[in-house]
Amino acid sequence: MSDTQLMDKLASLAKRRGYVFQSSEIYGGTGSVWDYGPLGVELKQNVKALWWSAMVHQRDDVEGLDAAILMHPRVWEASEHVDVFTDPLVECSNCHRRFRADLPEVEGGQCPTCGTRDAFGEARQFNLMFKTFMGPVEDAAAVVYLRPETAQGIYVNFINVQQASRQKVPFGIAQIGKAFRNEITPGNFIFRTREFEQAEMQYFVEPGTDDDWFERWKAERMAWHVGLGIREDKLRYHEHAPDEMAHYAKKAFDIEYEFPFGWKEFEGIHNRTDFDLTRHQEFSGKRMEYIDPGTNKRFVPYVVETSMGVDRTVLVLLADAYREEEVEGEERVVLGLDPRLAPIKVAVFPLMKKDGLPEVAERLHQALRAAAVPSFFDVAGSIGRRYRRQDEAGTPWCATVDGQTLEDDTVTIRDRDSLEQVRVSVGKVVEWVRERL
Ligand code: GAP
């Protein structure tokens, strides 16, 4: 199977099973933004909940925040996004399609769309921030930007959070939220989009301890991804060369995954030094220093940032979990998602639509729902077809109510990956599932 075929298969499975739909599809879609369907929103929520739990709930030294998307326009001058958050853009003199000048297929001078040679003039710098207007007057004074990273909402609240939580440096602030970039060339399904979500954490440290914290967070984040069940041989670090580094970074490592279209970043770890806080101090005139209560030492903290794309992580998880295999002479497609990530944990089937089996199955399904275990009830089609649908959806367990249930009050639970079947008492299914989550 070619790489393009695999991406097509993933996108088609994602649509068929309700993971991801093209935004505004009935109008032809936009190609640069996507909607998450019933299973996709669950998978995404599960990723975010696990991240939040690891970052905020299980640590003493990281606080949560939910800052607004629209911020004062001076924020983006201070952060230098107005000046330098750009990509080089060229336009074909024949078909007028626009491309990023640094794409390999554009660098030779030939237009990838219409084939015109020497198609491009000088590249110009194109700012990736979306602009809109705050308030009822649409003039230059009312221009605001949709945030291109969530990080700035954290920096401008550094003193607020530190004082309210009484945290001492080193400590961090974590946030999950939407970010927007007017990418010149979005693509590869949900990999590069114009609206996306980031899960970012800014860790404030004393200057001089930043290299050490950088290494710690770099290791911690990789371990977190491995803990989600992502294949280790598909993960690696990539260190940014000086010319790849963002304007704020002293050091940067990407965590990359080997997607069907190559090794690409889905999380960045950055040493942002005191760049952002110092610039905000300068532009706002407000103190961004921290005073160490023990030593009375004053300093503007350095920041080690971990910045994960939630949508890209969803793509990593889908690509990593997707497999085609033969079982008992039949081909099946499986999403082998970790049970903690799977949108549906259990599917409940009555083997037949008679002898009271649907009623018993419905009761079990409702018991799972009441215990907040996402469950799906299905009576349609042969048992084999019902299994296949759940394999594709990534459901780890299917519980079947059959003739024996009426005799001994047990159901068969079939494991998605090993295909093993065990019998469990109806009254113990909730507990059985919970133990495995
Ligand atoms: N605050 C630092 C920052 O934003 P970045 O490397 O530009 O750093 C961090 O972005 C992560 O955000 C990326 O690793 C990626 O997962 C995600 N991301 C960035 N641009 C994206 C886009 N256009 N579409 C989807 N995800 C994107």
mmCIF file with all atom_site columns, N, CA, C and O in Angstrom, residues 197-244:
data_model
loop_
_atom_site.group_PDB
_atom_site.id
_atom_site.type_symbol
_atom_site.label_atom_id
_atom_site.label_alt_id
_atom_site.label_comp_id
_atom_site.label_asym_id
_atom_site.label_entity_id
_atom_site.label_seq_id
_atom_site.pdbx_PDB_ins_code
_atom_site.Cartn_x
_atom_site.Cartn_y
_atom_site.Cartn_z
_atom_site.occupancy
_atom_site.B_iso_or_equiv
_atom_site.pdbx_formal_charge
_atom_site.auth_seq_id
_atom_site.auth_comp_id
_atom_site.auth_asym_id
_atom_site.auth_atom_id
_atom_site.pdbx_PDB_model_num
ATOM 1   N N  . GLU A 1 197 ? -5.926 23.061 17.400 1.00 0.00 ? 197 GLU A N  1
ATOM 2   C CA . GLU A 1 197 ? -5.848 23.190 18.854 1.00 0.00 ? 197 GLU A CA 1
ATOM 3   C C  . GLU A 1 197 ? -4.436 22.885 19.337 1.00 0.00 ? 197 GLU A C  1
ATOM 4   O O  . GLU A 1 197 ? -3.783 21.993 18.791 1.00 0.00 ? 197 GLU A O  1
ATOM 5   N N  . GLN A 1 198 ? -4.025 23.632 20.351 1.00 0.00 ? 198 GLN A N  1
ATOM 6   C CA . GLN A 1 198 ? -2.713 23.371 20.950 1.00 0.00 ? 198 GLN A CA 1
ATOM 7   C C  . GLN A 1 198 ? -2.892 23.043 22.429 1.00 0.00 ? 198 GLN A C  1
ATOM 8   O O  . GLN A 1 198 ? -3.792 23.567 23.083 1.00 0.00 ? 198 GLN A O  1
ATOM 9   N N  . ALA A 1 199 ? -2.033 22.171 22.934 1.00 0.00 ? 199 ALA A N  1
ATOM 10  C CA . ALA A 1 199 ? -1.947 21.916 24.378 1.00 0.00 ? 199 ALA A CA 1
ATOM 11  C C  . ALA A 1 199 ? -0.540 22.364 24.757 1.00 0.00 ? 199 ALA A C  1
ATOM 12  O O  . ALA A 1 199 ? 0.441  21.698 24.414 1.00 0.00 ? 199 ALA A O  1
ATOM 13  N N  . GLU A 1 200 ? -0.470 23.537 25.407 1.00 0.00 ? 200 GLU A N  1
ATOM 14  C CA . GLU A 1 200 ? 0.846  24.136 25.669 1.00 0.00 ? 200 GLU A CA 1
ATOM 15  C C  . GLU A 1 200 ? 1.083  24.305 27.161 1.00 0.00 ? 200 GLU A C  1
ATOM 16  O O  . GLU A 1 200 ? 0.151  24.575 27.928 1.00 0.00 ? 200 GLU A O  1
ATOM 17  N N  . MET A 1 201 ? 2.331  24.186 27.540 1.00 0.00 ? 201 MET A N  1
ATOM 18  C CA . MET A 1 201 ? 2.704  24.401 28.939 1.00 0.00 ? 201 MET A CA 1
ATOM 19  C C  . MET A 1 201 ? 3.967  25.243 28.947 1.00 0.00 ? 201 MET A C  1
ATOM 20  O O  . MET A 1 201 ? 4.935  24.940 28.242 1.00 0.00 ? 201 MET A O  1
ATOM 21  N N  . GLN A 1 202 ? 3.920  26.324 29.720 1.00 0.00 ? 202 GLN A N  1
ATOM 22  C CA . GLN A 1 202 ? 5.094  27.190 29.846 1.00 0.00 ? 202 GLN A CA 1
ATOM 23  C C  . GLN A 1 202 ? 5.628  27.001 31.255 1.00 0.00 ? 202 GLN A C  1
ATOM 24  O O  . GLN A 1 202 ? 4.905  27.227 32.232 1.00 0.00 ? 202 GLN A O  1
ATOM 25  N N  . TYR A 1 203 ? 6.887  26.602 31.360 1.00 0.00 ? 203 TYR A N  1
ATOM 26  C CA . TYR A 1 203 ? 7.487  26.329 32.670 1.00 0.00 ? 203 TYR A CA 1
ATOM 27  C C  . TYR A 1 203 ? 8.498  27.426 32.980 1.00 0.00 ? 203 TYR A C  1
ATOM 28  O O  . TYR A 1 203 ? 9.463  27.635 32.232 1.00 0.00 ? 203 TYR A O  1
ATOM 29  N N  . PHE A 1 204 ? 8.237  28.169 34.060 1.00 0.00 ? 204 PHE A N  1
ATOM 30  C CA . PHE A 1 204 ? 9.043  29.355 34.415 1.00 0.00 ? 204 PHE A CA 1
ATOM 31  C C  . PHE A 1 204 ? 10.157 28.941 35.374 1.00 0.00 ? 204 PHE A C  1
ATOM 32  O O  . PHE A 1 204 ? 9.882  28.373 36.437 1.00 0.00 ? 204 PHE A O  1
ATOM 33  N N  . VAL A 1 205 ? 11.389 29.226 34.997 1.00 0.00 ? 205 VAL A N  1
ATOM 34  C CA . VAL A 1 205 ? 12.534 28.757 35.797 1.00 0.00 ? 205 VAL A CA 1
ATOM 35  C C  . VAL A 1 205 ? 13.545 29.883 36.007 1.00 0.00 ? 205 VAL A C  1
ATOM 36  O O  . VAL A 1 205 ? 13.537 30.887 35.283 1.00 0.00 ? 205 VAL A O  1
ATOM 37  N N  . GLU A 1 206 ? 14.404 29.669 36.978 1.00 0.00 ? 206 GLU A N  1
ATOM 38  C CA . GLU A 1 206 ? 15.466 30.657 37.209 1.00 0.00 ? 206 GLU A CA 1
ATOM 39  C C  . GLU A 1 206 ? 16.506 30.544 36.090 1.00 0.00 ? 206 GLU A C  1
ATOM 40  O O  . GLU A 1 206 ? 16.905 29.431 35.720 1.00 0.00 ? 206 GLU A O  1
ATOM 41  N N  . PRO A 1 207 ? 16.931 31.703 35.530 1.00 0.00 ? 207 PRO A N  1
ATOM 42  C CA . PRO A 1 207 ? 17.972 31.639 34.491 1.00 0.00 ? 207 PRO A CA 1
ATOM 43  C C  . PRO A 1 207 ? 19.173 30.853 35.005 1.00 0.00 ? 207 PRO A C  1
ATOM 44  O O  . PRO A 1 207 ? 19.548 30.993 36.176 1.00 0.00 ? 207 PRO A O  1
ATOM 45  N N  . GLY A 1 208 ? 19.733 30.034 34.137 1.00 0.00 ? 208 GLY A N  1
ATOM 46  C CA . GLY A 1 208 ? 20.870 29.205 34.567 1.00 0.00 ? 208 GLY A CA 1
ATOM 47  C C  . GLY A 1 208 ? 20.426 27.774 34.833 1.00 0.00 ? 208 GLY A C  1
ATOM 48  O O  . GLY A 1 208 ? 21.227 26.849 34.731 1.00 0.00 ? 208 GLY A O  1
ATOM 49  N N  . THR A 1 209 ? 19.115 27.609 35.175 1.00 0.00 ? 209 THR A N  1
ATOM 50  C CA . THR A 1 209 ? 18.617 26.241 35.388 1.00 0.00 ? 209 THR A CA 1
ATOM 51  C C  . THR A 1 209 ? 17.838 25.787 34.146 1.00 0.00 ? 209 THR A C  1
ATOM 52  O O  . THR A 1 209 ? 17.270 24.692 34.127 1.00 0.00 ? 209 THR A O  1
ATOM 53  N N  . ASP A 1 210 ? 17.755 26.643 33.137 1.00 0.00 ? 210 ASP A N  1
ATOM 54  C CA . ASP A 1 210 ? 16.889 26.374 31.981 1.00 0.00 ? 210 ASP A CA 1
ATOM 55  C C  . ASP A 1 210 ? 17.338 25.161 31.156 1.00 0.00 ? 210 ASP A C  1
ATOM 56  O O  . ASP A 1 210 ? 16.501 24.393 30.679 1.00 0.00 ? 210 ASP A O  1
ATOM 57  N N  . ASP A 1 211 ? 18.658 24.968 30.992 1.00 0.00 ? 211 ASP A N  1
ATOM 58  C CA . ASP A 1 211 ? 19.124 23.837 30.178 1.00 0.00 ? 211 ASP A CA 1
ATOM 59  C C  . ASP A 1 211 ? 18.707 22.517 30.821 1.00 0.00 ? 211 ASP A C  1
ATOM 60  O O  . ASP A 1 211 ? 18.278 21.581 30.137 1.00 0.00 ? 211 ASP A O  1
ATOM 61  N N  . ASP A 1 212 ? 18.823 22.491 32.138 1.00 0.00 ? 212 ASP A N  1
ATOM 62  C CA . ASP A 1 212 ? 18.462 21.289 32.871 1.00 0.00 ? 212 ASP A CA 1
ATOM 63  C C  . ASP A 1 212 ? 16.958 20.997 32.744 1.00 0.00 ? 212 ASP A C  1
ATOM 64  O O  . ASP A 1 212 ? 16.539 19.879 32.447 1.00 0.00 ? 212 ASP A O  1
ATOM 65  N N  . TRP A 1 213 ? 16.134 22.046 32.937 1.00 0.00 ? 213 TRP A N  1
ATOM 66  C CA . TRP A 1 213 ? 14.684 21.863 32.803 1.00 0.00 ? 213 TRP A CA 1
ATOM 67  C C  . TRP A 1 213 ? 14.299 21.488 31.389 1.00 0.00 ? 213 TRP A C  1
ATOM 68  O O  . TRP A 1 213 ? 13.363 20.716 31.176 1.00 0.00 ? 213 TRP A O  1
ATOM 69  N N  . PHE A 1 214 ? 15.004 22.034 30.425 1.00 0.00 ? 214 PHE A N  1
ATOM 70  C CA . PHE A 1 214 ? 14.731 21.704 29.021 1.00 0.00 ? 214 PHE A CA 1
ATOM 71  C C  . PHE A 1 214 ? 14.877 20.195 28.808 1.00 0.00 ? 214 PHE A C  1
ATOM 72  O O  . PHE A 1 214 ? 14.002 19.552 28.234 1.00 0.00 ? 214 PHE A O  1
ATOM 73  N N  . GLU A 1 215 ? 15.980 19.646 29.308 1.00 0.00 ? 215 GLU A N  1
ATOM 74  C CA . GLU A 1 215 ? 16.224 18.207 29.137 1.00 0.00 ? 215 GLU A CA 1
ATOM 75  C C  . GLU A 1 215 ? 15.147 17.386 29.835 1.00 0.00 ? 215 GLU A C  1
ATOM 76  O O  . GLU A 1 215 ? 14.679 16.378 29.316 1.00 0.00 ? 215 GLU A O  1
ATOM 77  N N  . ARG A 1 216 ? 14.753 17.855 31.030 1.00 0.00 ? 216 ARG A N  1
ATOM 78  C CA . ARG A 1 216 ? 13.734 17.107 31.780 1.00 0.00 ? 216 ARG A CA 1
ATOM 79  C C  . ARG A 1 216 ? 12.412 17.061 31.025 1.00 0.00 ? 216 ARG A C  1
ATOM 80  O O  . ARG A 1 216 ? 11.783 16.023 30.920 1.00 0.00 ? 216 ARG A O  1
ATOM 81  N N  . TRP A 1 217 ? 11.976 18.226 30.502 1.00 0.00 ? 217 TRP A N  1
ATOM 82  C CA . TRP A 1 217 ? 10.687 18.274 29.806 1.00 0.00 ? 217 TRP A CA 1
ATOM 83  C C  . TRP A 1 217 ? 10.733 17.529 28.487 1.00 0.00 ? 217 TRP A C  1
ATOM 84  O O  . TRP A 1 217 ? 9.748  16.909 28.074 1.00 0.00 ? 217 TRP A O  1
ATOM 85  N N  . LYS A 1 218 ? 11.894 17.590 27.852 1.00 0.00 ? 218 LYS A N  1
ATOM 86  C CA . LYS A 1 218 ? 12.057 16.871 26.584 1.00 0.00 ? 218 LYS A CA 1
ATOM 87  C C  . LYS A 1 218 ? 11.819 15.372 26.816 1.00 0.00 ? 218 LYS A C  1
ATOM 88  O O  . LYS A 1 218 ? 11.064 14.729 26.080 1.00 0.00 ? 218 LYS A O  1
ATOM 89  N N  . ALA A 1 219 ? 12.423 14.846 27.867 1.00 0.00 ? 219 ALA A N  1
ATOM 90  C CA . ALA A 1 219 ? 12.292 13.415 28.181 1.00 0.00 ? 219 ALA A CA 1
ATOM 91  C C  . ALA A 1 219 ? 10.862 13.086 28.633 1.00 0.00 ? 219 ALA A C  1
ATOM 92  O O  . ALA A 1 219 ? 10.274 12.090 28.222 1.00 0.00 ? 219 ALA A O  1
ATOM 93  N N  . GLU A 1 220 ? 10.330 13.970 29.463 1.00 0.00 ? 220 GLU A N  1
ATOM 94  C CA . GLU A 1 220 ? 8.979  13.746 30.002 1.00 0.00 ? 220 GLU A CA 1
ATOM 95  C C  . GLU A 1 220 ? 7.935  13.663 28.889 1.00 0.00 ? 220 GLU A C  1
ATOM 96  O O  . GLU A 1 220 ? 7.057  12.814 28.893 1.00 0.00 ? 220 GLU A O  1
ATOM 97  N N  . ARG A 1 221 ? 8.042  14.565 27.926 1.00 0.00 ? 221 ARG A N  1
ATOM 98  C CA . ARG A 1 221 ? 7.036  14.592 26.861 1.00 0.00 ? 221 ARG A CA 1
ATOM 99  C C  . ARG A 1 221 ? 7.141  13.374 25.959 1.00 0.00 ? 221 ARG A C  1
ATOM 100 O O  . ARG A 1 221 ? 6.136  12.834 25.523 1.00 0.00 ? 221 ARG A O  1
ATOM 101 N N  . MET A 1 222 ? 8.364  12.948 25.683 1.00 0.00 ? 222 MET A N  1
ATOM 102 C CA . MET A 1 222 ? 8.519  11.744 24.851 1.00 0.00 ? 222 MET A CA 1
ATOM 103 C C  . MET A 1 222 ? 7.917  10.546 25.587 1.00 0.00 ? 222 MET A C  1
ATOM 104 O O  . MET A 1 222 ? 7.189  9.737  24.995 1.00 0.00 ? 222 MET A O  1
ATOM 105 N N  . ALA A 1 223 ? 8.185  10.457 26.883 1.00 0.00 ? 223 ALA A N  1
ATOM 106 C CA . ALA A 1 223 ? 7.666  9.323  27.669 1.00 0.00 ? 223 ALA A CA 1
ATOM 107 C C  . ALA A 1 223 ? 6.138  9.330  27.669 1.00 0.00 ? 223 ALA A C  1
ATOM 108 O O  . ALA A 1 223 ? 5.505  8.267  27.630 1.00 0.00 ? 223 ALA A O  1
ATOM 109 N N  . TRP A 1 224 ? 5.553  10.518 27.688 1.00 0.00 ? 224 TRP A N  1
ATOM 110 C CA . TRP A 1 224 ? 4.086  10.607 27.684 1.00 0.00 ? 224 TRP A CA 1
ATOM 111 C C  . TRP A 1 224 ? 3.516  10.005 26.393 1.00 0.00 ? 224 TRP A C  1
ATOM 112 O O  . TRP A 1 224 ? 2.559  9.239  26.417 1.00 0.00 ? 224 TRP A O  1
ATOM 113 N N  . HIS A 1 225 ? 4.134  10.342 25.263 1.00 0.00 ? 225 HIS A N  1
ATOM 114 C CA . HIS A 1 225 ? 3.646  9.813  23.984 1.00 0.00 ? 225 HIS A CA 1
ATOM 115 C C  . HIS A 1 225 ? 3.810  8.294  23.927 1.00 0.00 ? 225 HIS A C  1
ATOM 116 O O  . HIS A 1 225 ? 2.923  7.586  23.460 1.00 0.00 ? 225 HIS A O  1
ATOM 117 N N  . VAL A 1 226 ? 4.946  7.824  24.422 1.00 0.00 ? 226 VAL A N  1
ATOM 118 C CA . VAL A 1 226 ? 5.172  6.366  24.427 1.00 0.00 ? 226 VAL A CA 1
ATOM 119 C C  . VAL A 1 226 ? 4.097  5.703  25.304 1.00 0.00 ? 226 VAL A C  1
ATOM 120 O O  . VAL A 1 226 ? 3.539  4.671  24.956 1.00 0.00 ? 226 VAL A O  1
ATOM 121 N N  . GLY A 1 227 ? 3.759  6.362  26.409 1.00 0.00 ? 227 GLY A N  1
ATOM 122 C CA . GLY A 1 227 ? 2.740  5.843  27.326 1.00 0.00 ? 227 GLY A CA 1
ATOM 123 C C  . GLY A 1 227 ? 1.352  5.763  26.700 1.00 0.00 ? 227 GLY A C  1
ATOM 124 O O  . GLY A 1 227 ? 0.485  5.041  27.197 1.00 0.00 ? 227 GLY A O  1
ATOM 125 N N  . LEU A 1 228 ? 1.131  6.517  25.621 1.00 0.00 ? 228 LEU A N  1
ATOM 126 C CA . LEU A 1 228 ? -0.164 6.421  24.934 1.00 0.00 ? 228 LEU A CA 1
ATOM 127 C C  . LEU A 1 228 ? -0.214 5.216  24.005 1.00 0.00 ? 228 LEU A C  1
ATOM 128 O O  . LEU A 1 228 ? -1.215 4.973  23.348 1.00 0.00 ? 228 LEU A O  1
ATOM 129 N N  . GLY A 1 229 ? 0.899  4.509  23.927 1.00 0.00 ? 229 GLY A N  1
ATOM 130 C CA . GLY A 1 229 ? 0.931  3.309  23.094 1.00 0.00 ? 229 GLY A CA 1
ATOM 131 C C  . GLY A 1 229 ? 1.452  3.557  21.690 1.00 0.00 ? 229 GLY A C  1
ATOM 132 O O  . GLY A 1 229 ? 1.410  2.663  20.851 1.00 0.00 ? 229 GLY A O  1
ATOM 133 N N  . ILE A 1 230 ? 1.950  4.774  21.408 1.00 0.00 ? 230 ILE A N  1
ATOM 134 C CA . ILE A 1 230 ? 2.495  5.053  20.070 1.00 0.00 ? 230 ILE A CA 1
ATOM 135 C C  . ILE A 1 230 ? 3.785  4.254  19.898 1.00 0.00 ? 230 ILE A C  1
ATOM 136 O O  . ILE A 1 230 ? 4.604  4.197  20.815 1.00 0.00 ? 230 ILE A O  1
ATOM 137 N N  . ARG A 1 231 ? 3.927  3.620  18.709 1.00 0.00 ? 231 ARG A N  1
ATOM 138 C CA . ARG A 1 231 ? 5.109  2.769  18.484 1.00 0.00 ? 231 ARG A CA 1
ATOM 139 C C  . ARG A 1 231 ? 6.397  3.578  18.609 1.00 0.00 ? 231 ARG A C  1
ATOM 140 O O  . ARG A 1 231 ? 6.543  4.609  17.950 1.00 0.00 ? 231 ARG A O  1
ATOM 141 N N  . GLU A 1 232 ? 7.319  3.070  19.422 1.00 0.00 ? 232 GLU A N  1
ATOM 142 C CA . GLU A 1 232 ? 8.541  3.848  19.702 1.00 0.00 ? 232 GLU A CA 1
ATOM 143 C C  . GLU A 1 232 ? 9.423  4.030  18.476 1.00 0.00 ? 232 GLU A C  1
ATOM 144 O O  . GLU A 1 232 ? 10.098 5.045  18.342 1.00 0.00 ? 232 GLU A O  1
ATOM 145 N N  . ASP A 1 233 ? 9.410  3.021  17.570 1.00 0.00 ? 233 ASP A N  1
ATOM 146 C CA . ASP A 1 233 ? 10.268 3.154  16.395 1.00 0.00 ? 233 ASP A CA 1
ATOM 147 C C  . ASP A 1 233 ? 9.717  4.182  15.409 1.00 0.00 ? 233 ASP A C  1
ATOM 148 O O  . ASP A 1 233 ? 10.367 4.506  14.420 1.00 0.00 ? 233 ASP A O  1
ATOM 149 N N  . LYS A 1 234 ? 8.543  4.706  15.676 1.00 0.00 ? 234 LYS A N  1
ATOM 150 C CA . LYS A 1 234 ? 7.951  5.737  14.811 1.00 0.00 ? 234 LYS A CA 1
ATOM 151 C C  . LYS A 1 234 ? 8.117  7.133  15.417 1.00 0.00 ? 234 LYS A C  1
ATOM 152 O O  . LYS A 1 234 ? 7.574  8.105  14.912 1.00 0.00 ? 234 LYS A O  1
ATOM 153 N N  . LEU A 1 235 ? 8.809  7.185  16.562 1.00 0.00 ? 235 LEU A N  1
ATOM 154 C CA . LEU A 1 235 ? 8.995  8.463  17.250 1.00 0.00 ? 235 LEU A CA 1
ATOM 155 C C  . LEU A 1 235 ? 10.473 8.814  17.289 1.00 0.00 ? 235 LEU A C  1
ATOM 156 O O  . LEU A 1 235 ? 11.313 7.927  17.483 1.00 0.00 ? 235 LEU A O  1
ATOM 157 N N  . ARG A 1 236 ? 10.783 10.086 17.133 1.00 0.00 ? 236 ARG A N  1
ATOM 158 C CA . ARG A 1 236 ? 12.175 10.517 17.306 1.00 0.00 ? 236 ARG A CA 1
ATOM 159 C C  . ARG A 1 236 ? 12.218 12.007 17.633 1.00 0.00 ? 236 ARG A C  1
ATOM 160 O O  . ARG A 1 236 ? 11.223 12.727 17.455 1.00 0.00 ? 236 ARG A O  1
ATOM 161 N N  . TYR A 1 237 ? 13.368 12.448 18.094 1.00 0.00 ? 237 TYR A N  1
ATOM 162 C CA . TYR A 1 237 ? 13.600 13.881 18.305 1.00 0.00 ? 237 TYR A CA 1
ATOM 163 C C  . TYR A 1 237 ? 14.238 14.457 17.055 1.00 0.00 ? 237 TYR A C  1
ATOM 164 O O  . TYR A 1 237 ? 14.988 13.778 16.353 1.00 0.00 ? 237 TYR A O  1
ATOM 165 N N  . HIS A 1 238 ? 13.962 15.725 16.834 1.00 0.00 ? 238 HIS A N  1
ATOM 166 C CA . HIS A 1 238 ? 14.696 16.432 15.790 1.00 0.00 ? 238 HIS A CA 1
ATOM 167 C C  . HIS A 1 238 ? 15.127 17.768 16.377 1.00 0.00 ? 238 HIS A C  1
ATOM 168 O O  . HIS A 1 238 ? 14.282 18.558 16.805 1.00 0.00 ? 238 HIS A O  1
ATOM 169 N N  . GLU A 1 239 ? 16.435 17.996 16.404 1.00 0.00 ? 239 GLU A N  1
ATOM 170 C CA . GLU A 1 239 ? 16.907 19.275 16.946 1.00 0.00 ? 239 GLU A CA 1
ATOM 171 C C  . GLU A 1 239 ? 16.897 20.333 15.858 1.00 0.00 ? 239 GLU A C  1
ATOM 172 O O  . GLU A 1 239 ? 17.345 20.089 14.732 1.00 0.00 ? 239 GLU A O  1
ATOM 173 N N  . HIS A 1 240 ? 16.386 21.503 16.189 1.00 0.00 ? 240 HIS A N  1
ATOM 174 C CA . HIS A 1 240 ? 16.357 22.587 15.199 1.00 0.00 ? 240 HIS A CA 1
ATOM 175 C C  . HIS A 1 240 ? 17.747 23.166 14.979 1.00 0.00 ? 240 HIS A C  1
ATOM 176 O O  . HIS A 1 240 ? 18.444 23.482 15.945 1.00 0.00 ? 240 HIS A O  1
ATOM 177 N N  . ALA A 1 241 ? 18.116 23.305 13.718 1.00 0.00 ? 241 ALA A N  1
ATOM 178 C CA . ALA A 1 241 ? 19.341 24.038 13.388 1.00 0.00 ? 241 ALA A CA 1
ATOM 179 C C  . ALA A 1 241 ? 19.036 25.525 13.586 1.00 0.00 ? 241 ALA A C  1
ATOM 180 O O  . ALA A 1 241 ? 17.863 25.914 13.595 1.00 0.00 ? 241 ALA A O  1
ATOM 181 N N  . PRO A 1 242 ? 20.080 26.367 13.743 1.00 0.00 ? 242 PRO A N  1
ATOM 182 C CA . PRO A 1 242 ? 19.819 27.792 13.998 1.00 0.00 ? 242 PRO A CA 1
ATOM 183 C C  . PRO A 1 242 ? 18.862 28.425 12.988 1.00 0.00 ? 242 PRO A C  1
ATOM 184 O O  . PRO A 1 242 ? 18.014 29.229 13.349 1.00 0.00 ? 242 PRO A O  1
ATOM 185 N N  . ASP A 1 243 ? 18.939 28.028 11.710 1.00 0.00 ? 243 ASP A N  1
ATOM 186 C CA . ASP A 1 243 ? 18.065 28.682 10.715 1.00 0.00 ? 243 ASP A CA 1
ATOM 187 C C  . ASP A 1 243 ? 16.628 28.147 10.742 1.00 0.00 ? 243 ASP A C  1
ATOM 188 O O  . ASP A 1 243 ? 15.753 28.682 10.078 1.00 0.00 ? 243 ASP A O  1
ATOM 189 N N  . GLU A 1 244 ? 16.364 27.089 11.506 1.00 0.00 ? 244 GLU A N  1
ATOM 190 C CA . GLU A 1 244 ? 14.990 26.562 11.595 1.00 0.00 ? 244 GLU A CA 1
ATOM 191 C C  . GLU A 1 244 ? 14.253 27.147 12.796 1.00 0.00 ? 244 GLU A C  1
ATOM 192 O O  . GLU A 1 244 ? 13.043 27.014 12.928 1.00 0.00 ? 244 GLU A O  1
#
